[in-house]
GROMACS .gro file of N, CA and C in nm:
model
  243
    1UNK      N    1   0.082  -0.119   0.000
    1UNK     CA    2   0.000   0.000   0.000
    1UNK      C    3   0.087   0.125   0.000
    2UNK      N    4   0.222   0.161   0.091
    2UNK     CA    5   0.291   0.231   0.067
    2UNK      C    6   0.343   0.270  -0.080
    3UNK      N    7   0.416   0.167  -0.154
    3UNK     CA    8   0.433   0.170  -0.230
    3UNK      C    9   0.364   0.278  -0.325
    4UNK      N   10   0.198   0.204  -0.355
    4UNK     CA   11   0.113   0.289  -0.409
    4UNK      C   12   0.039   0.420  -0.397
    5UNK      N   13   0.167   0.460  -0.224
    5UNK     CA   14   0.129   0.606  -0.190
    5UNK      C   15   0.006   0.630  -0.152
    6UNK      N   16  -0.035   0.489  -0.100
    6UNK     CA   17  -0.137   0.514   0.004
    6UNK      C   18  -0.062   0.622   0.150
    7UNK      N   19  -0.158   0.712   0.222
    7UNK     CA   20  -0.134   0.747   0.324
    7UNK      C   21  -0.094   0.612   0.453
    8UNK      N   22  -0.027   0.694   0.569
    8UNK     CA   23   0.005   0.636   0.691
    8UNK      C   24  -0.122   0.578   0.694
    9UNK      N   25  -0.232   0.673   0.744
    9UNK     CA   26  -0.359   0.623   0.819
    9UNK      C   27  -0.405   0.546   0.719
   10UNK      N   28  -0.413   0.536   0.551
   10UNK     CA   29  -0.492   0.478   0.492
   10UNK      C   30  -0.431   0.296   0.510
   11UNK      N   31  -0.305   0.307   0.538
   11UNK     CA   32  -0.230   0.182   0.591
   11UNK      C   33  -0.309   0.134   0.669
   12UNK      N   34  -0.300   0.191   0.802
   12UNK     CA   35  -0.364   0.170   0.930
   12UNK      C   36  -0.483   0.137   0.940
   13UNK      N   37  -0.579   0.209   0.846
   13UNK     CA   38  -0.695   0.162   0.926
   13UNK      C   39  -0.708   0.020   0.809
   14UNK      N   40  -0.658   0.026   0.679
   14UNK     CA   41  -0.685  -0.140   0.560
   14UNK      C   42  -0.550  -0.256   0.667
   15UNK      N   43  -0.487  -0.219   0.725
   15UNK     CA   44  -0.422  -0.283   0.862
   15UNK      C   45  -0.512  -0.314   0.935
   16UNK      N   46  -0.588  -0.260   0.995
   16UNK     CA   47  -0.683  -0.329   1.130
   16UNK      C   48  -0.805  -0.396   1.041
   17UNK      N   49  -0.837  -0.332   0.971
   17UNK     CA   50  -0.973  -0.388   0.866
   17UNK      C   51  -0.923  -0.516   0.864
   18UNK      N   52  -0.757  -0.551   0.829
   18UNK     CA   53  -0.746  -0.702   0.803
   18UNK      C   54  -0.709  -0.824   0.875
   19UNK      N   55  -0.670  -0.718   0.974
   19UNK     CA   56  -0.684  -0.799   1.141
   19UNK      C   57  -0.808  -0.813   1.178
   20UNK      N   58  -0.901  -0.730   1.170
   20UNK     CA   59  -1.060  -0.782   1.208
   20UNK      C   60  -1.098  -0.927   1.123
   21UNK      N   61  -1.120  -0.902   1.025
   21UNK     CA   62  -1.110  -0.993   0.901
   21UNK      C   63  -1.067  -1.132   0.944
   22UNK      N   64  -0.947  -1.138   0.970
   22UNK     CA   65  -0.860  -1.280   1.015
   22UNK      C   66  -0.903  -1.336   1.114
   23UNK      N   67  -0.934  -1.220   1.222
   23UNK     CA   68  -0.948  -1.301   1.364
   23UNK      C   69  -1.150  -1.369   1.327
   24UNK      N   70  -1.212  -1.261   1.264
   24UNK     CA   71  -1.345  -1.289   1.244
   24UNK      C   72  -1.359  -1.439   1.178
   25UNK      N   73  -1.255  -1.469   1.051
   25UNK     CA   74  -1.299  -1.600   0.983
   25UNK      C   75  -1.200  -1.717   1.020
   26UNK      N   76  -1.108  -1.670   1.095
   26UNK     CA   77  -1.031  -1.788   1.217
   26UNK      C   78  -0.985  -1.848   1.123
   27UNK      N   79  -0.899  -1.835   1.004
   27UNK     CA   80  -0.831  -1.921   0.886
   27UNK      C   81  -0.769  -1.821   0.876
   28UNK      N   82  -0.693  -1.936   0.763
   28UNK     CA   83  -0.573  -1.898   0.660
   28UNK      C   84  -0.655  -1.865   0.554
   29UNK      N   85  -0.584  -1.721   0.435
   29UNK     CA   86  -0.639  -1.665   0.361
   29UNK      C   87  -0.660  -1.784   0.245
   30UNK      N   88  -0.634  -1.886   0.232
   30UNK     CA   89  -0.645  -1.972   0.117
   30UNK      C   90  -0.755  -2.081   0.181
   31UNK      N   91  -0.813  -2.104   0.297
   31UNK     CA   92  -0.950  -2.159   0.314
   31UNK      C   93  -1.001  -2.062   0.362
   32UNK      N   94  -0.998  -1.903   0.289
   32UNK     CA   95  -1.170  -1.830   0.235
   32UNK      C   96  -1.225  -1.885   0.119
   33UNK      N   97  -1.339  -1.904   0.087
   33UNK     CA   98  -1.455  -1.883   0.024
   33UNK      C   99  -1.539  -1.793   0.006
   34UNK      N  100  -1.584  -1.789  -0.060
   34UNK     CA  101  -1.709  -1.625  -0.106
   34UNK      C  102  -1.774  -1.629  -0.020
   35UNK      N  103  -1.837  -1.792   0.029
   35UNK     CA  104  -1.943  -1.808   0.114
   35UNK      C  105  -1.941  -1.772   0.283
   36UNK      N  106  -1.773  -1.790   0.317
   36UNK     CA  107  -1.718  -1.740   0.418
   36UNK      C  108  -1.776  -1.585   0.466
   37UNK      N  109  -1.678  -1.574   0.361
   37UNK     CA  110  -1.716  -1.414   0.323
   37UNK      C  111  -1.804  -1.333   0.355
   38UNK      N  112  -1.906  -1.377   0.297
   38UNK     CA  113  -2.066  -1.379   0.295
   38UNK      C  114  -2.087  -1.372   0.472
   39UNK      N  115  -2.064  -1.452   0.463
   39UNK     CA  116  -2.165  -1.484   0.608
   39UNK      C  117  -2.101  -1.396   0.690
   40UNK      N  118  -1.957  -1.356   0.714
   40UNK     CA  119  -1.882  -1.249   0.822
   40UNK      C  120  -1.956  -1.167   0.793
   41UNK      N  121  -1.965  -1.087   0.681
   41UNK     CA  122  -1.985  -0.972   0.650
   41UNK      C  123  -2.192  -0.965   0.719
   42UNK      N  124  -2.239  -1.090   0.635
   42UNK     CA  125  -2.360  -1.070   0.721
   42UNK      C  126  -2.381  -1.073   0.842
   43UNK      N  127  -2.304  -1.115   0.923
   43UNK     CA  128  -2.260  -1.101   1.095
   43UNK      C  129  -2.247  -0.944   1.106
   44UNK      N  130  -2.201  -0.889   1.040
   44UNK     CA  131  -2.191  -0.719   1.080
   44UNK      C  132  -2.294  -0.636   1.025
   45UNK      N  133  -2.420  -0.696   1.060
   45UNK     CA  134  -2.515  -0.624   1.056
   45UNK      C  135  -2.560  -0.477   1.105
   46UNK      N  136  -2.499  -0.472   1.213
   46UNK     CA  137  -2.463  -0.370   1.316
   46UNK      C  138  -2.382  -0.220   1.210
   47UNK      N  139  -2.319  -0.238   1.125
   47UNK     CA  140  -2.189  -0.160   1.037
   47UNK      C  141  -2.302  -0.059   0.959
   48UNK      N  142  -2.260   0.038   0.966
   48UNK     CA  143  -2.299   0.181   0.885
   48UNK      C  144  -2.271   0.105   0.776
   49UNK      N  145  -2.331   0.168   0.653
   49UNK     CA  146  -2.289   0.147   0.520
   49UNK      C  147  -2.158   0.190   0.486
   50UNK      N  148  -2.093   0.322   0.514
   50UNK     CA  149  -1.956   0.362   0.495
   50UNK      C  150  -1.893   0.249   0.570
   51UNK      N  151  -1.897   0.190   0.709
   51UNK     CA  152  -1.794   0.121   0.726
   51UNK      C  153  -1.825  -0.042   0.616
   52UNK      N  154  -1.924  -0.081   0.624
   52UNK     CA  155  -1.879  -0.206   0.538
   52UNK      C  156  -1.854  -0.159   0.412
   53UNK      N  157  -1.890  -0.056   0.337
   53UNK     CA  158  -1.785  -0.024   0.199
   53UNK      C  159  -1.637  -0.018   0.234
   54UNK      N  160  -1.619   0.028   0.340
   54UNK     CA  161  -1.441   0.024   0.359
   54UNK      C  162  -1.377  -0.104   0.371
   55UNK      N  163  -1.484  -0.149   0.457
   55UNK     CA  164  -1.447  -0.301   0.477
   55UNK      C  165  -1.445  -0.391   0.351
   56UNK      N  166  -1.503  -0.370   0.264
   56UNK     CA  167  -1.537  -0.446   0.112
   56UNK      C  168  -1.409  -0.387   0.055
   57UNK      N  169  -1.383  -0.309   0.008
   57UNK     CA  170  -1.273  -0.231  -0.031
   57UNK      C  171  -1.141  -0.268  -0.009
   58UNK      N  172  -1.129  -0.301   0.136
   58UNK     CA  173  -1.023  -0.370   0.167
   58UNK      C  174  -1.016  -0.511   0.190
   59UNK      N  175  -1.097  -0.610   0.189
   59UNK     CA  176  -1.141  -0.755   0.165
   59UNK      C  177  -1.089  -0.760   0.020
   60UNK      N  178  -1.169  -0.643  -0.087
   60UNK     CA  179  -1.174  -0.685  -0.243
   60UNK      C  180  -0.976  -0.680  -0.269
   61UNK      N  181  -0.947  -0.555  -0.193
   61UNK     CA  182  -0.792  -0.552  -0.233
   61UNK      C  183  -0.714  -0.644  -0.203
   62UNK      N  184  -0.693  -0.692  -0.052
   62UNK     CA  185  -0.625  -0.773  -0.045
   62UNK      C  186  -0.610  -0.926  -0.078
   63UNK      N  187  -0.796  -0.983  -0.099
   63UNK     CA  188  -0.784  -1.084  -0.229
   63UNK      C  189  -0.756  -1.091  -0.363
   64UNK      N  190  -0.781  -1.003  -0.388
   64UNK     CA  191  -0.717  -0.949  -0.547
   64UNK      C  192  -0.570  -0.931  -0.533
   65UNK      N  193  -0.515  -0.850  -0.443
   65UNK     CA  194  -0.346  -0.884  -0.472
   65UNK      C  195  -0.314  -1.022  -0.467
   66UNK      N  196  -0.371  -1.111  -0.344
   66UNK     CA  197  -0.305  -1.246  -0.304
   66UNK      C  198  -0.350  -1.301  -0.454
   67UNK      N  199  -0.475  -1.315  -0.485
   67UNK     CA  200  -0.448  -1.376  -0.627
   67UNK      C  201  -0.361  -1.358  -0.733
   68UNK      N  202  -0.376  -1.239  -0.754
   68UNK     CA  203  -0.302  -1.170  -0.879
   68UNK      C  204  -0.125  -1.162  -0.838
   69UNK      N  205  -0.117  -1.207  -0.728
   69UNK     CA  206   0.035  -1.235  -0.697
   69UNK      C  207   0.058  -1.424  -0.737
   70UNK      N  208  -0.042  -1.485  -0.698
   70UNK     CA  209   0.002  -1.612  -0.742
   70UNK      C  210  -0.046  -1.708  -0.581
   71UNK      N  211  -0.058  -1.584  -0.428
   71UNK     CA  212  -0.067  -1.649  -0.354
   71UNK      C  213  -0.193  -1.734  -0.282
   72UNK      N  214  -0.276  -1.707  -0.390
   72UNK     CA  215  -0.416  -1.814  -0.428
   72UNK      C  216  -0.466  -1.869  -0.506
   73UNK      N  217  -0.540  -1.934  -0.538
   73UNK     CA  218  -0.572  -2.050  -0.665
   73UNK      C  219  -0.691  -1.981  -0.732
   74UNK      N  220  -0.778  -1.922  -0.610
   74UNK     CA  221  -0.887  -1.816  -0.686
   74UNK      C  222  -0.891  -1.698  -0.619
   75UNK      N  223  -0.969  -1.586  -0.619
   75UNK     CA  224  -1.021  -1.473  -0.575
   75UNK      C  225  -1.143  -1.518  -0.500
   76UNK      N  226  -1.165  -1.553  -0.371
   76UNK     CA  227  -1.296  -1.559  -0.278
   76UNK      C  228  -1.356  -1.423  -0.305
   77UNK      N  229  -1.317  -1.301  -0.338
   77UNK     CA  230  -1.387  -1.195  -0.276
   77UNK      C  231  -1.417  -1.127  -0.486
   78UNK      N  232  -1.438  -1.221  -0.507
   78UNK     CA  233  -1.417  -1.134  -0.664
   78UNK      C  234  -1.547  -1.097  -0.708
   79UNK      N  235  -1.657  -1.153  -0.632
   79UNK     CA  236  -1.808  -1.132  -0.632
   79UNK      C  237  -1.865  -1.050  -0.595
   80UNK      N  238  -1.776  -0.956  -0.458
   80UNK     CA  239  -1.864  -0.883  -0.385
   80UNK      C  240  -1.881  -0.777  -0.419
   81UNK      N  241  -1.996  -0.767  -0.365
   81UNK     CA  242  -2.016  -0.552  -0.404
   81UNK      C  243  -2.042  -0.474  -0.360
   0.00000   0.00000   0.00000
């Protein structure tokens, strides 16, 4: 994210977004599923719309890099919207 000149904070908070994330679906990023997915995200029923767009945002990025790096077989999150 640096790299791409994301800000400090924009680090920080797609940083905790993906610590929530991990601890929420208790796996390794290669046994997610969409369906996983799915269902966390429907657990945060509670979430403003701005926060689960941030949260989608940073779910969609960091499965999309791990794929598009090679370090998954598919994209779990390539559905969502």
């Amino acid at each position: 994210m640096e790299a791409d000149g994301k800000s400090l904070d924009t680090v920080k908070t797609r940083m905790a977004h993906l610590h929530r994330l991990a601890r929420g679906l208790g796996g390794a990023p290669h046994e997610v599923t969409e369906e996983t997915l799915v269902d966390w995200f429907a657990e945060q029923a509670h979430w403003q719309r701005e926060t689960r767009r941030s949260y989608r945002n940073t779910t969609n990025g960091f499965f999309s890099w791990a794929y598009a790096k090679g370090h998954l077989p598919t994209n779990p999150a390539a559905q969502m919207e």
